[in-house]
Coordinates of C-alpha atoms in Angstrom, one line a residue:
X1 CA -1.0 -6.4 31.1
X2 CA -3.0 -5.6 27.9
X3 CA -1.2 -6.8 24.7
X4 CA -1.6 -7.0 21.5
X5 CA -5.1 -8.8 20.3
X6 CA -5.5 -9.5 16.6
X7 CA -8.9 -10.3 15.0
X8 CA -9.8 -13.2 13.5
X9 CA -13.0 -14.1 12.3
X10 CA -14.0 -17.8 13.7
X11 CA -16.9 -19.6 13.6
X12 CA -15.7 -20.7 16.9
X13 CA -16.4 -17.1 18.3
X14 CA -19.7 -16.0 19.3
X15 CA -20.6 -12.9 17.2
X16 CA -21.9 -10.2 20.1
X17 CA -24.6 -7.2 18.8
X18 CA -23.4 -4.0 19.8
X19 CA -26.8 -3.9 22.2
X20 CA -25.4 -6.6 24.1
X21 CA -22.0 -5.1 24.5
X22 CA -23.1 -2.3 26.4
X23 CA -24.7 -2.6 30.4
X24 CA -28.0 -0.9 29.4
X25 CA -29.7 0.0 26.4
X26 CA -28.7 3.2 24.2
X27 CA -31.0 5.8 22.4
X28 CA -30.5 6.2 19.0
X29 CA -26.9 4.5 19.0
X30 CA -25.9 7.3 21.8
X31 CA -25.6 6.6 25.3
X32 CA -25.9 8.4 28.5
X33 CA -23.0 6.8 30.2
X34 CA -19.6 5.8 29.2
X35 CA -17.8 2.6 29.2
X36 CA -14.4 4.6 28.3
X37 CA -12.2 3.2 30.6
X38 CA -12.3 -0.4 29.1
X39 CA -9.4 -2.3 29.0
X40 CA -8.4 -2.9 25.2
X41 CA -8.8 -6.5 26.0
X42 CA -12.6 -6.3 26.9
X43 CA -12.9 -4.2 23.7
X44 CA -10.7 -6.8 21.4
X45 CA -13.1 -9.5 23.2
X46 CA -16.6 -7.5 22.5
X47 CA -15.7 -5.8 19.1
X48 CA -13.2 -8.3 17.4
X49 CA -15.5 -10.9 16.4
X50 CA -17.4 -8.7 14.0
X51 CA -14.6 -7.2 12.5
X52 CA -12.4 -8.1 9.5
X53 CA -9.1 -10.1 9.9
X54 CA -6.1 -8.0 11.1
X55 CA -7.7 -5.6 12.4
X56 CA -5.9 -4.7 15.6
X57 CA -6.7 -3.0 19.4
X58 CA -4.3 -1.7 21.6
X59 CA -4.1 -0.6 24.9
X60 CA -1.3 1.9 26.8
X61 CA 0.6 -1.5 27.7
X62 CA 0.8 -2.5 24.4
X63 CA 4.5 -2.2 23.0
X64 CA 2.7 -0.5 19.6
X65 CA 0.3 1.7 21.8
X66 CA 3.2 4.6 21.4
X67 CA 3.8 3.9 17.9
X68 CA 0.2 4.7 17.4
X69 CA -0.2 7.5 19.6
X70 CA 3.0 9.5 19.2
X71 CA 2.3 13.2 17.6
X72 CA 4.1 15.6 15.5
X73 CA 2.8 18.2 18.0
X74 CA 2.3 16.7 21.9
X75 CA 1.5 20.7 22.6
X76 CA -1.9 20.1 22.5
X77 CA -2.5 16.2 22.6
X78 CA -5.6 14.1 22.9
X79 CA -5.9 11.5 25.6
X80 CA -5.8 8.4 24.1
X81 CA -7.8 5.7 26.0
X82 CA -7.7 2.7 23.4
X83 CA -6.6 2.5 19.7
X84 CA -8.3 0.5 17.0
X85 CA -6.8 -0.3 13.7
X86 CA -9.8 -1.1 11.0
X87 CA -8.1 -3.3 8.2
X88 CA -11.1 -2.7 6.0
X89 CA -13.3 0.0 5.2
X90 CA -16.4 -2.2 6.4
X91 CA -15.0 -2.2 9.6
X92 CA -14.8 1.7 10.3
X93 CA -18.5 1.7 10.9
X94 CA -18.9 -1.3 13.2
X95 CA -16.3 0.5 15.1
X96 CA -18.0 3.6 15.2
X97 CA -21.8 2.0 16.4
X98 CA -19.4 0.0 18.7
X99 CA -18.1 3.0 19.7
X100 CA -21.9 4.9 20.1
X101 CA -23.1 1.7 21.8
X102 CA -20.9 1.8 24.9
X103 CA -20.4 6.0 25.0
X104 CA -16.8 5.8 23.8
X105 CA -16.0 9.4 21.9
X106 CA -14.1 8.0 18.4
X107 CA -11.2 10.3 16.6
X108 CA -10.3 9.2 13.4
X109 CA -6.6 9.6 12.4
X110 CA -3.8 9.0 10.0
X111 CA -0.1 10.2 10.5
X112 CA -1.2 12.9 13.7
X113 CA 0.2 15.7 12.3
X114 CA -3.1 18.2 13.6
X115 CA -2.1 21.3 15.6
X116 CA -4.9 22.8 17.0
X117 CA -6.2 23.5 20.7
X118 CA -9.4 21.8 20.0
X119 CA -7.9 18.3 19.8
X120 CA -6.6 18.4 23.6
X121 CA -9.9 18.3 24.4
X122 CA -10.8 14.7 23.2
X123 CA -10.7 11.5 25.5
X124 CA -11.8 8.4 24.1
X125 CA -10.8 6.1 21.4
X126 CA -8.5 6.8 18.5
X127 CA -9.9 4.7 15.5
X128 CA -6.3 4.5 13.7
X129 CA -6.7 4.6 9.6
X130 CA -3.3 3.9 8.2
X131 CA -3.6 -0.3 7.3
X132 CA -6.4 1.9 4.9
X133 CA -3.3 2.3 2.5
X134 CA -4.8 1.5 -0.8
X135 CA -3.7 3.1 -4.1
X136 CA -5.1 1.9 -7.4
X137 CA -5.1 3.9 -10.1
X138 CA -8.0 3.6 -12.8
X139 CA -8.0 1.6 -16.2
X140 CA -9.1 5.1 -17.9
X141 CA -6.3 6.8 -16.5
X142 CA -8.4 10.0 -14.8
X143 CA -8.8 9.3 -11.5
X144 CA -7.2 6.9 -8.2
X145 CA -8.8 5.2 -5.6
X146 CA -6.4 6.0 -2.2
X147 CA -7.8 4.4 1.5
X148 CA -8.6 6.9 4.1
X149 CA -4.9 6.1 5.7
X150 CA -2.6 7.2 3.2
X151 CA -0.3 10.5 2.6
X152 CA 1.4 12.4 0.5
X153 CA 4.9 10.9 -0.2
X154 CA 3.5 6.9 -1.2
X155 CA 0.7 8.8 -3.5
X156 CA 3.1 11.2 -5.0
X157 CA 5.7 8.3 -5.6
X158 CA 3.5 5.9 -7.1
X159 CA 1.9 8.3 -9.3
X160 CA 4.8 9.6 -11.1
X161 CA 5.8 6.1 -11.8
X162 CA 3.2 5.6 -13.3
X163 CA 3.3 8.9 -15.2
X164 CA 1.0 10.6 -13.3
X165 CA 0.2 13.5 -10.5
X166 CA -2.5 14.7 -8.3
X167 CA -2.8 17.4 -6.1
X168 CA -1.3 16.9 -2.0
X169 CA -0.2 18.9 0.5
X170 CA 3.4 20.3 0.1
X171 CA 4.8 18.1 3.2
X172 CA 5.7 14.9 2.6
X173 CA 5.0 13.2 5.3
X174 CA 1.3 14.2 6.5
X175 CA -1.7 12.4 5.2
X176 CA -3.5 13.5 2.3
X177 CA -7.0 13.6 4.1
X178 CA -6.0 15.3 7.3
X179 CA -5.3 18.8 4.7
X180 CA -7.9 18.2 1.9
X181 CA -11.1 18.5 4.3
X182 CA -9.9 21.3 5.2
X183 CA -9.0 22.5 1.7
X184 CA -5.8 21.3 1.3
X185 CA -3.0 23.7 -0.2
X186 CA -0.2 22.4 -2.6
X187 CA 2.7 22.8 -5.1
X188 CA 0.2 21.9 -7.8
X189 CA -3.2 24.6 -7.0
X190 CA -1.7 26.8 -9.8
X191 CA -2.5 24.1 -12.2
X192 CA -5.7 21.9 -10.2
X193 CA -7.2 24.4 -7.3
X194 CA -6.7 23.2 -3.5
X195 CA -6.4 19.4 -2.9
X196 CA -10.5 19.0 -2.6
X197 CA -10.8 20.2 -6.2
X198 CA -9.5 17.1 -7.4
X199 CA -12.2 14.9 -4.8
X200 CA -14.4 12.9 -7.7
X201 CA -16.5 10.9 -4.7
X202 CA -15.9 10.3 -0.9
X203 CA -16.4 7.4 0.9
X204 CA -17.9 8.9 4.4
X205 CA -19.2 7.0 7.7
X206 CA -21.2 9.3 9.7
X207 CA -21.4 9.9 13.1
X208 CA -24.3 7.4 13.7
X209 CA -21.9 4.6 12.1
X210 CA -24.4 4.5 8.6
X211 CA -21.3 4.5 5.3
X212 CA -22.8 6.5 2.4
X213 CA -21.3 7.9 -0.9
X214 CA -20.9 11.5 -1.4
X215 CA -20.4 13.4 -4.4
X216 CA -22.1 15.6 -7.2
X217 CA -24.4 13.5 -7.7
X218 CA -25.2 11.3 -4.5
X219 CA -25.6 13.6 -1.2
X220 CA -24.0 17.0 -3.1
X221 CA -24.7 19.3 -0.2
X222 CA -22.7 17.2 1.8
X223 CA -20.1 16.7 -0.8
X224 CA -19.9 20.9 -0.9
X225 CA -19.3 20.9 3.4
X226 CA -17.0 18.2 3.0
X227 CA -14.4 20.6 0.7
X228 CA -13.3 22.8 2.9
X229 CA -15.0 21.5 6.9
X230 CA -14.8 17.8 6.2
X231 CA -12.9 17.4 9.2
X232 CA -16.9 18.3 10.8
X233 CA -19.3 15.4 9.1
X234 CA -17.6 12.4 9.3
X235 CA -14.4 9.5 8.7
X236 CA -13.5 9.0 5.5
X237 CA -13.1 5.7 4.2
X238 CA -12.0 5.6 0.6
X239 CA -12.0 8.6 -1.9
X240 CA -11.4 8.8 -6.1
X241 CA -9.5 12.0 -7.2
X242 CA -8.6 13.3 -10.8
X243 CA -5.0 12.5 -11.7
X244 CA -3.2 14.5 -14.4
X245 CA -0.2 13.3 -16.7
X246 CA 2.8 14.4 -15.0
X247 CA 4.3 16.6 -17.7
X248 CA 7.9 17.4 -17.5
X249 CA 10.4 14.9 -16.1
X250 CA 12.2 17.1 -13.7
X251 CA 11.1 20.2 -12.0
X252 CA 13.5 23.0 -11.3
X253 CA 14.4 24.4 -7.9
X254 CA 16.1 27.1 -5.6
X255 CA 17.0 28.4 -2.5
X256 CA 18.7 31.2 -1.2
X257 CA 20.3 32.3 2.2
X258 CA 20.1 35.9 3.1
X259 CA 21.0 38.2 5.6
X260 CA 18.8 40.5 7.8
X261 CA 19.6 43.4 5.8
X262 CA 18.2 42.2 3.2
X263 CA 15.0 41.9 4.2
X264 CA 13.1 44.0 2.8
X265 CA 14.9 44.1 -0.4
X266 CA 13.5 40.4 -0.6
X267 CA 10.2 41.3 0.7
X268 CA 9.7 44.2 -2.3
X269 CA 10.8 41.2 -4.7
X270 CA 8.6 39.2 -3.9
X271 CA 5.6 41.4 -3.8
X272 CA 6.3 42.3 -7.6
X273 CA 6.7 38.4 -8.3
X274 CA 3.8 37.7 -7.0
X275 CA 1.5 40.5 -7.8
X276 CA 2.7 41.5 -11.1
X277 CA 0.8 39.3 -13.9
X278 CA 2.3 40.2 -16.5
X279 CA 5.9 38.9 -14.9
X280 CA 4.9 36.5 -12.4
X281 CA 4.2 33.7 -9.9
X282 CA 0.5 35.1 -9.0
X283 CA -0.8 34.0 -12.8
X284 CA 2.4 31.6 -13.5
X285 CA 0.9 28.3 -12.4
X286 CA 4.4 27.1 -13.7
X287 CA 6.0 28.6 -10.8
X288 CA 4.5 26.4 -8.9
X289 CA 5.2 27.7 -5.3
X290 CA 7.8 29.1 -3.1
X291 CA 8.3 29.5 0.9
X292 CA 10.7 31.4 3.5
X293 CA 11.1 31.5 6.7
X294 CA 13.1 33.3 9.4
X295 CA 15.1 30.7 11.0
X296 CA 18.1 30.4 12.7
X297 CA 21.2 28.9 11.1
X298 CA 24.4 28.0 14.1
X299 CA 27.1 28.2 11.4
X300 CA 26.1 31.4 10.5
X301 CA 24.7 33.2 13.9
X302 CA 22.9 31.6 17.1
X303 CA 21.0 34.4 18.2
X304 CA 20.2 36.2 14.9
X305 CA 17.9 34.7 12.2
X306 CA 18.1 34.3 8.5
X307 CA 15.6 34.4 5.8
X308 CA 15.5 31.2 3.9
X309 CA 13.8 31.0 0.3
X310 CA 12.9 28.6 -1.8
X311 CA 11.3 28.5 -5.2
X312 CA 10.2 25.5 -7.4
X313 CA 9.1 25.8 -11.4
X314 CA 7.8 22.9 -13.1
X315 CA 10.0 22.7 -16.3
X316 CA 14.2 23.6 -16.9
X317 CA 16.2 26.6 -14.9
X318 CA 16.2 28.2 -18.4
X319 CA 12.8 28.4 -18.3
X320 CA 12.7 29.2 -14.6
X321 CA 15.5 31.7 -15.0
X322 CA 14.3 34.9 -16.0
X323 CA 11.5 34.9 -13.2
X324 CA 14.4 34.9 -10.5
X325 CA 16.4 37.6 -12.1
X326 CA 15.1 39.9 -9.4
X327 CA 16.2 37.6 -6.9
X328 CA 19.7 36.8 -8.2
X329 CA 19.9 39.9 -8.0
X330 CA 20.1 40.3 -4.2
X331 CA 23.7 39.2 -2.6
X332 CA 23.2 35.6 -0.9
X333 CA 24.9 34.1 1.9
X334 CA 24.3 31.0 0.0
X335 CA 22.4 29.5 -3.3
X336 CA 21.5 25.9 -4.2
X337 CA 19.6 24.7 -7.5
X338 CA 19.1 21.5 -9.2
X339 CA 16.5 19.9 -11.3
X340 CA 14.8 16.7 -9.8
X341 CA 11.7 14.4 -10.4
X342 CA 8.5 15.6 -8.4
X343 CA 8.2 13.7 -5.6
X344 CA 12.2 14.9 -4.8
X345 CA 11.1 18.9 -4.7
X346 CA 10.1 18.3 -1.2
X347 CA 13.1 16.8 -0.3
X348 CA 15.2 19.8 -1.9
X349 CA 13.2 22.7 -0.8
X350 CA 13.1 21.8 3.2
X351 CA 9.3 20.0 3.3
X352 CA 10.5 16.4 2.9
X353 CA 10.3 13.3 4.9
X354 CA 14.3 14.7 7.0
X355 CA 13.3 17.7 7.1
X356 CA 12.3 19.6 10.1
X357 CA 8.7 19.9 9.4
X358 CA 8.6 16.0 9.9
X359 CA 10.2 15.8 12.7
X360 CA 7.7 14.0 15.7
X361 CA 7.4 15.4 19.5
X362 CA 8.5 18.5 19.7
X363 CA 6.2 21.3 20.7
X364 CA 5.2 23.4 17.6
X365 CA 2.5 26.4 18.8
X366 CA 1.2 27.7 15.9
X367 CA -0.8 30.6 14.4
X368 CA -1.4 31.6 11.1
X369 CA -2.6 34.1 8.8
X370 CA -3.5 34.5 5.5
X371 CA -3.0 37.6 3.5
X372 CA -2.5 39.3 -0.4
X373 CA 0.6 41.1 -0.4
X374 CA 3.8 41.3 2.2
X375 CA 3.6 44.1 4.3
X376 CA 7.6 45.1 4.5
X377 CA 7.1 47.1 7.4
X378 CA 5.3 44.2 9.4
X379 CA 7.8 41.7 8.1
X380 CA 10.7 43.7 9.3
X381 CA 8.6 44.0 12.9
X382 CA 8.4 40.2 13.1
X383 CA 12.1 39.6 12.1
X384 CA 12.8 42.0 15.2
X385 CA 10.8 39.9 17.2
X386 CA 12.1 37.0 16.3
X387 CA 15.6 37.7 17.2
X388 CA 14.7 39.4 20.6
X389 CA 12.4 36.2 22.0
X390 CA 15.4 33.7 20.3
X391 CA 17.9 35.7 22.6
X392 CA 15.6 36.1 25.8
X393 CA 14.8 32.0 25.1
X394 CA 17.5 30.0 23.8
X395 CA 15.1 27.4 23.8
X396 CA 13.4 28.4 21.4
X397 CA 16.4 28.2 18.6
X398 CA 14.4 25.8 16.2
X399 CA 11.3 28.2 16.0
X400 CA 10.4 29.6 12.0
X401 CA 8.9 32.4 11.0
X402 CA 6.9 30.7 7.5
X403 CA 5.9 32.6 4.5
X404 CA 3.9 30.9 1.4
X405 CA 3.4 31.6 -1.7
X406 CA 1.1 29.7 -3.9
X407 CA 0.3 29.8 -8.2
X408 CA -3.0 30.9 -7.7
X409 CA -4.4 30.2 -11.1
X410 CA -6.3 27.2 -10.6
X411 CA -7.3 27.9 -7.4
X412 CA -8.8 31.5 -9.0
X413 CA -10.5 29.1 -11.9
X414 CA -12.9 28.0 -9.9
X415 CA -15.9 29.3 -8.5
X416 CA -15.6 29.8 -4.3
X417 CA -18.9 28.8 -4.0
X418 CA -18.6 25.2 -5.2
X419 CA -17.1 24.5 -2.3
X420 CA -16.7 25.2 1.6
X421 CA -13.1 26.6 1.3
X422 CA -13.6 29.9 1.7
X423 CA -10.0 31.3 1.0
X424 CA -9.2 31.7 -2.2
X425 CA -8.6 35.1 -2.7
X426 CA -5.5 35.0 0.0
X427 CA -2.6 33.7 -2.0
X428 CA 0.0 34.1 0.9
X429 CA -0.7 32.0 4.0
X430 CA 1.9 32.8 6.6
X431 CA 2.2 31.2 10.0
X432 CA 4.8 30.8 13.4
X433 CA 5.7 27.6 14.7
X434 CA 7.6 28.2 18.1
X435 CA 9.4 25.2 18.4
X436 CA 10.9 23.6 21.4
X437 CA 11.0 20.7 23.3
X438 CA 8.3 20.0 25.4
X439 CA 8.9 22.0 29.0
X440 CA 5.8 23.2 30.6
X441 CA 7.6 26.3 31.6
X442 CA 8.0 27.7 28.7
X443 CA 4.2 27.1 27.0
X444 CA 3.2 30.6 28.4
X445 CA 5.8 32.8 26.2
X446 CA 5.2 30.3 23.4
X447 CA 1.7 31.4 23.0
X448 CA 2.6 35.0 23.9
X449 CA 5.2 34.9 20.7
X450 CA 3.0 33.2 18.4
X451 CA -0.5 35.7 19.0
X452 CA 1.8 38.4 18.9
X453 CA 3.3 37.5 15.5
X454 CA -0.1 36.6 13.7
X455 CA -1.2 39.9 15.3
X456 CA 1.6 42.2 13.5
X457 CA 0.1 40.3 10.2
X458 CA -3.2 41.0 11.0
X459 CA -2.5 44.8 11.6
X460 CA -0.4 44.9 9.0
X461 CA -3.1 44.6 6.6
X462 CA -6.0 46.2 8.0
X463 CA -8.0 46.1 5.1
X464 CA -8.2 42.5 5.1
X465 CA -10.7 40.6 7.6
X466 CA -8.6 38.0 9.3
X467 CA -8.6 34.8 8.4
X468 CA -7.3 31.5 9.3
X469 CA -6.2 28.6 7.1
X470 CA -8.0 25.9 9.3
X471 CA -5.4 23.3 9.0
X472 CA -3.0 25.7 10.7
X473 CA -5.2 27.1 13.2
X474 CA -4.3 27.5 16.7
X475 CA -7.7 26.9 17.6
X476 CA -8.9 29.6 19.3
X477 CA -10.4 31.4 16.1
X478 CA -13.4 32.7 15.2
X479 CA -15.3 29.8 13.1
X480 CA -16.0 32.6 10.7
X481 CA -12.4 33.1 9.9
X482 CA -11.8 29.7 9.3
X483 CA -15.0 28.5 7.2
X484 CA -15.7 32.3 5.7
X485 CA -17.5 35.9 6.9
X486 CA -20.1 35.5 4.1
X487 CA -23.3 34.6 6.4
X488 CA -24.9 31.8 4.2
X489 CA -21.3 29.7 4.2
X490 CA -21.9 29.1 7.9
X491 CA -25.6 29.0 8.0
X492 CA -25.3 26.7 5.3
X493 CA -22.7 24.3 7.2
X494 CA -25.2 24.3 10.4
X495 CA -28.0 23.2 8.5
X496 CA -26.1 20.1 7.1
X497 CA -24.6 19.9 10.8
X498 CA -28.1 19.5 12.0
X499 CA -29.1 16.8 9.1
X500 CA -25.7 14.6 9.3
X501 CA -25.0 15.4 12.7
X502 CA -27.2 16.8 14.7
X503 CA -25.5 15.7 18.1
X504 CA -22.3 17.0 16.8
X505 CA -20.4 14.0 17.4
X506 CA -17.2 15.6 14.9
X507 CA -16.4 18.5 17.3
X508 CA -12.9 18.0 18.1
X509 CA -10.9 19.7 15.1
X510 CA -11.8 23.7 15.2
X511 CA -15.7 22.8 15.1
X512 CA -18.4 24.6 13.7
X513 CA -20.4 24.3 16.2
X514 CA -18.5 24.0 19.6
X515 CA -20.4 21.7 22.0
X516 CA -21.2 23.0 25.5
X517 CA -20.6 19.5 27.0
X518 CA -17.2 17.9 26.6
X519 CA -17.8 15.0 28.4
X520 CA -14.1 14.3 28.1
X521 CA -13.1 17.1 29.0
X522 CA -13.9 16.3 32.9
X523 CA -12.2 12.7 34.6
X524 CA -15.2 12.2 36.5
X525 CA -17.7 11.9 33.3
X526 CA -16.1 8.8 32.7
X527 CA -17.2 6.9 36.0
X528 CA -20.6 6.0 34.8
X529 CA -22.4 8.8 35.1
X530 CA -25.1 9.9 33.2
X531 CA -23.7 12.8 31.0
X532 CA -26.0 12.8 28.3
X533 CA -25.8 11.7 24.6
X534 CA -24.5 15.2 22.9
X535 CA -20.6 13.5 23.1
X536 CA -17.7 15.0 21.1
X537 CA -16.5 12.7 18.7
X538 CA -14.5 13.7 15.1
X539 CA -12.8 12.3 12.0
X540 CA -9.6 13.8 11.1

């Protein structure tokens, strides 16, 4: 039975080159067979003594082997051969040349909150960053130094204690990197731009296992691809972001509860809030986002969904007030308000660590789309459909319709070229996650539902190429509506493909570049064969 190993560093152990730990010699740090079926114990045994203490490998007998492995989405899940815990940041590319050496394909992970397709397609080793915890804020006060492992709910804590902020995803309980390579939207882009924005330097272990540094200054073109397809180029290590004084003690929220009928009453409203900028949230970095969803409520009806809103203003509810005057203004099943500190709003406005959106292994099938204005007709189409497939599949109950709305002012501030995000003219993202548990039997009309509702968006704004925030992409996407329709953003992200990794190794979160031979993909690639070297391997 595999357990447990830990690594300790002993003059006692032989120190093993990663030539040696492989049957024959490799080309380049790739080889063209696979040792992927090792027992952890073998790997502990070949790998341990060159690694930092604590450092950890575990196999599927270990009793932590689920702990490591469990999902927030099994839908689409990779397979898992071995996990390896780095405790250092010097130990992420030994493990990766390890890794190379013996033909093992490497994902890099935090909290396992992707969602995509892509991912089901990786077999191999998961390189597990969460003992990369670190959080050190700088003596100057402008920027903190966070590990590769950490997310959203320590760095927002620790930061307002300190009397600080910096920009995260709106969820507590995802990582911080996982989102910002791929952008990263938050409650805070009306003031800062998307997460990457903030990035001041990167920390980044390429596929070939060499660590460099990447920012303006040192490797900028990567820098560029790593703010908006990071998730394509390497693990990151270690990064510095800007941090802002935190402002206001308390920021005010609200949600409502409304009734079908209200619908499009709601929907008008909230096309005037956003759009209008004279009046409202589009230019009003102050109010700083706001979400609803069709979901279904038992005390109130089984079969027939409600829309949930909720809006969060940095400052007092008389500040916040008369921006919600329209809303008030529409008869509510229910209201709730309150001011609380920062990292509380996700708590209070249904993103938080109890909240459904963190809850692990059920099935979420996902697909978004991102758009500039609420088409009332469309969103009254997808209520309908909501209720019919919630009747015809009970199972289905826990599924939400999700509508965001994002300040868009410092996202507008700066130029979309600086970076590889290519979105930031769609201020509404919108997405479906059918939710149920997991039941084979039922994955069919979950996909059905979810195309079929991120169709009614698209066609619902047919002026509007679609596009895909890639952090909630199903997977099966065009690459150029997730990283942009402009030619040169793509040819621009190939060529740095081809300098940083030209055997696109990072190819299993919505790639680039797909490769044409998953090795994984296929049980008997992993019998010795010779396969060849162009393995998928990524960094999330």
């Amino acid at each position: 039975m595999t357990r447990l190993h830990r690594f300790a560093v002993s003059s006692a152990l032989l120190l093993q080159s990663l030539a040696y730990a492989s049957p024959e010699p490799c080309l380049n740090g790739l080889c063209h067979f696979t040792r992927n079926k090792l027992a952890s114990r073998t790997v502990a045994s070949e790998l341990g003594p060159q690694l930092s203490a604590n450092c950890n490998v575990y196999g599927p007998d270990d009793t932590q082997f689920g702990n490591c492995t469990t999902r927030y989405d099994p839908f689409f899940t990779p397979k898992i051969q071995m996990v390896v815990q780095p405790a250092t940041e010097d130990d992420v590319p030994k493990i990766v040349r390890y890794a190379n050496a013996n033909g093992i394909p490497f994902l890099a992970m935090a909290r396992r909150h992707g969602m995509t397709s892509t991912l089901s397609e990786f077999d191999g080793m998961q390189i597990d960053m969460s003992l990369l915890d670190k959080i050190e804020i700088q003596p100057d006060g402008k920027s903190v130094v966070l590990g590769g492992g950490v997310f959203a709910k320590n760095i927002m804590e620790k930061l307002w204690d300190a009397g600080y902020v910096t920009s995260s995803g709106s969820t507590s309980c995802v990582g911080l990197l996982g989102p910002a390579l791929g952008g990263g939207r938050g409650r805070l882009e009306g003031y800062y731009g998307v997460v990457s924005d903030s990035f001041l330097k990167l920390n980044v272990v390429l596929a070939n296992g060499t660590a460099i540094t990447v920012s303006e200054t040192e490797h900028p073109d990567l820098f560029w691809a790593m703010k908006g397809a990071g998730h394509n180029f390497g693990v990151v290590t270690n990064l510095e972001m800007k941090i802002y004084p935190r402002g206001v003690d308390t920021w005010y929220y609200k949600t409502y509860i409304w009734t079908q009928d209200k619908l499009e009453a709601v929907f008008e409203a909230s096309n005037d809030f956003h759009n209008d900028g004279n009046h409202a949230g589009h230019h009003l970095k102050e109010m700083a986002f706001n979400m609803g969803s069709y979901t279904i409520i038992p005390s109130i009806s089984e079969t027939e969904g409600v829309i949930f809103w909720s809006f969060v203003y940095r400052g007092s509810k008389e500040e916040a007030q008369p921006y919600l005057d329209a809303f008030n203004a529409i008869e509510a099943v229910s209201t709730e308000d309150g001011n609380v500190p920062y990292p509380e709003i996700p708590g209070v406005s249904g993103t938080g660590m109890n909240s459904a959106l963190c809850d692990y292994g059920l099935n979420h099938v996902h697909y978004p789309a991102g758009l500039k204005v609420w088409n009332v007709t469309t969103q009254r189409q997808i209520y309908e459909l909501y209720n019919e497939k919630i009747r015809e599949y009970p199972e289905f109950q826990r599924t939400t319709v999700n509508m965001e709305d994002y300040s868009h002012e410092g996202v507008d501030a700066i130029d979309p070229d600086t970076s590889a995000y290519p979105w930031r003219d769609r201020g509404l993202l919108s997405f479906i996650a059918v939710t149920y548990d997991p039941n084979p039997a039922l994955d069919e009309a979950a996909i059905a539902w979810a195309q079929e509702t991120r169709d009614l968006w698209n066609a619902g704004a047919p002026d509007l190429l679609p596009s895909t925030y890639v952090n909630y992409a199903h997977g099966d996407e065009s690459a150029e509506s997730m990283y942009g329709y402009e030619p040169w953003r793509l040819e621009k992200l190939r060529g740095l493909k081809a300098q940083y990794d030209p055997d696109n190794l990072f190819s299993y979160y919505n790639p680039i570049i797909p490769n044409m031979n998953p090795r994984s993909t296929h049980e008997s690639n992993f019998q010795g064969r010779q396969i060849g070297a162009k393995s998928r391997s990524r960094g999330q």
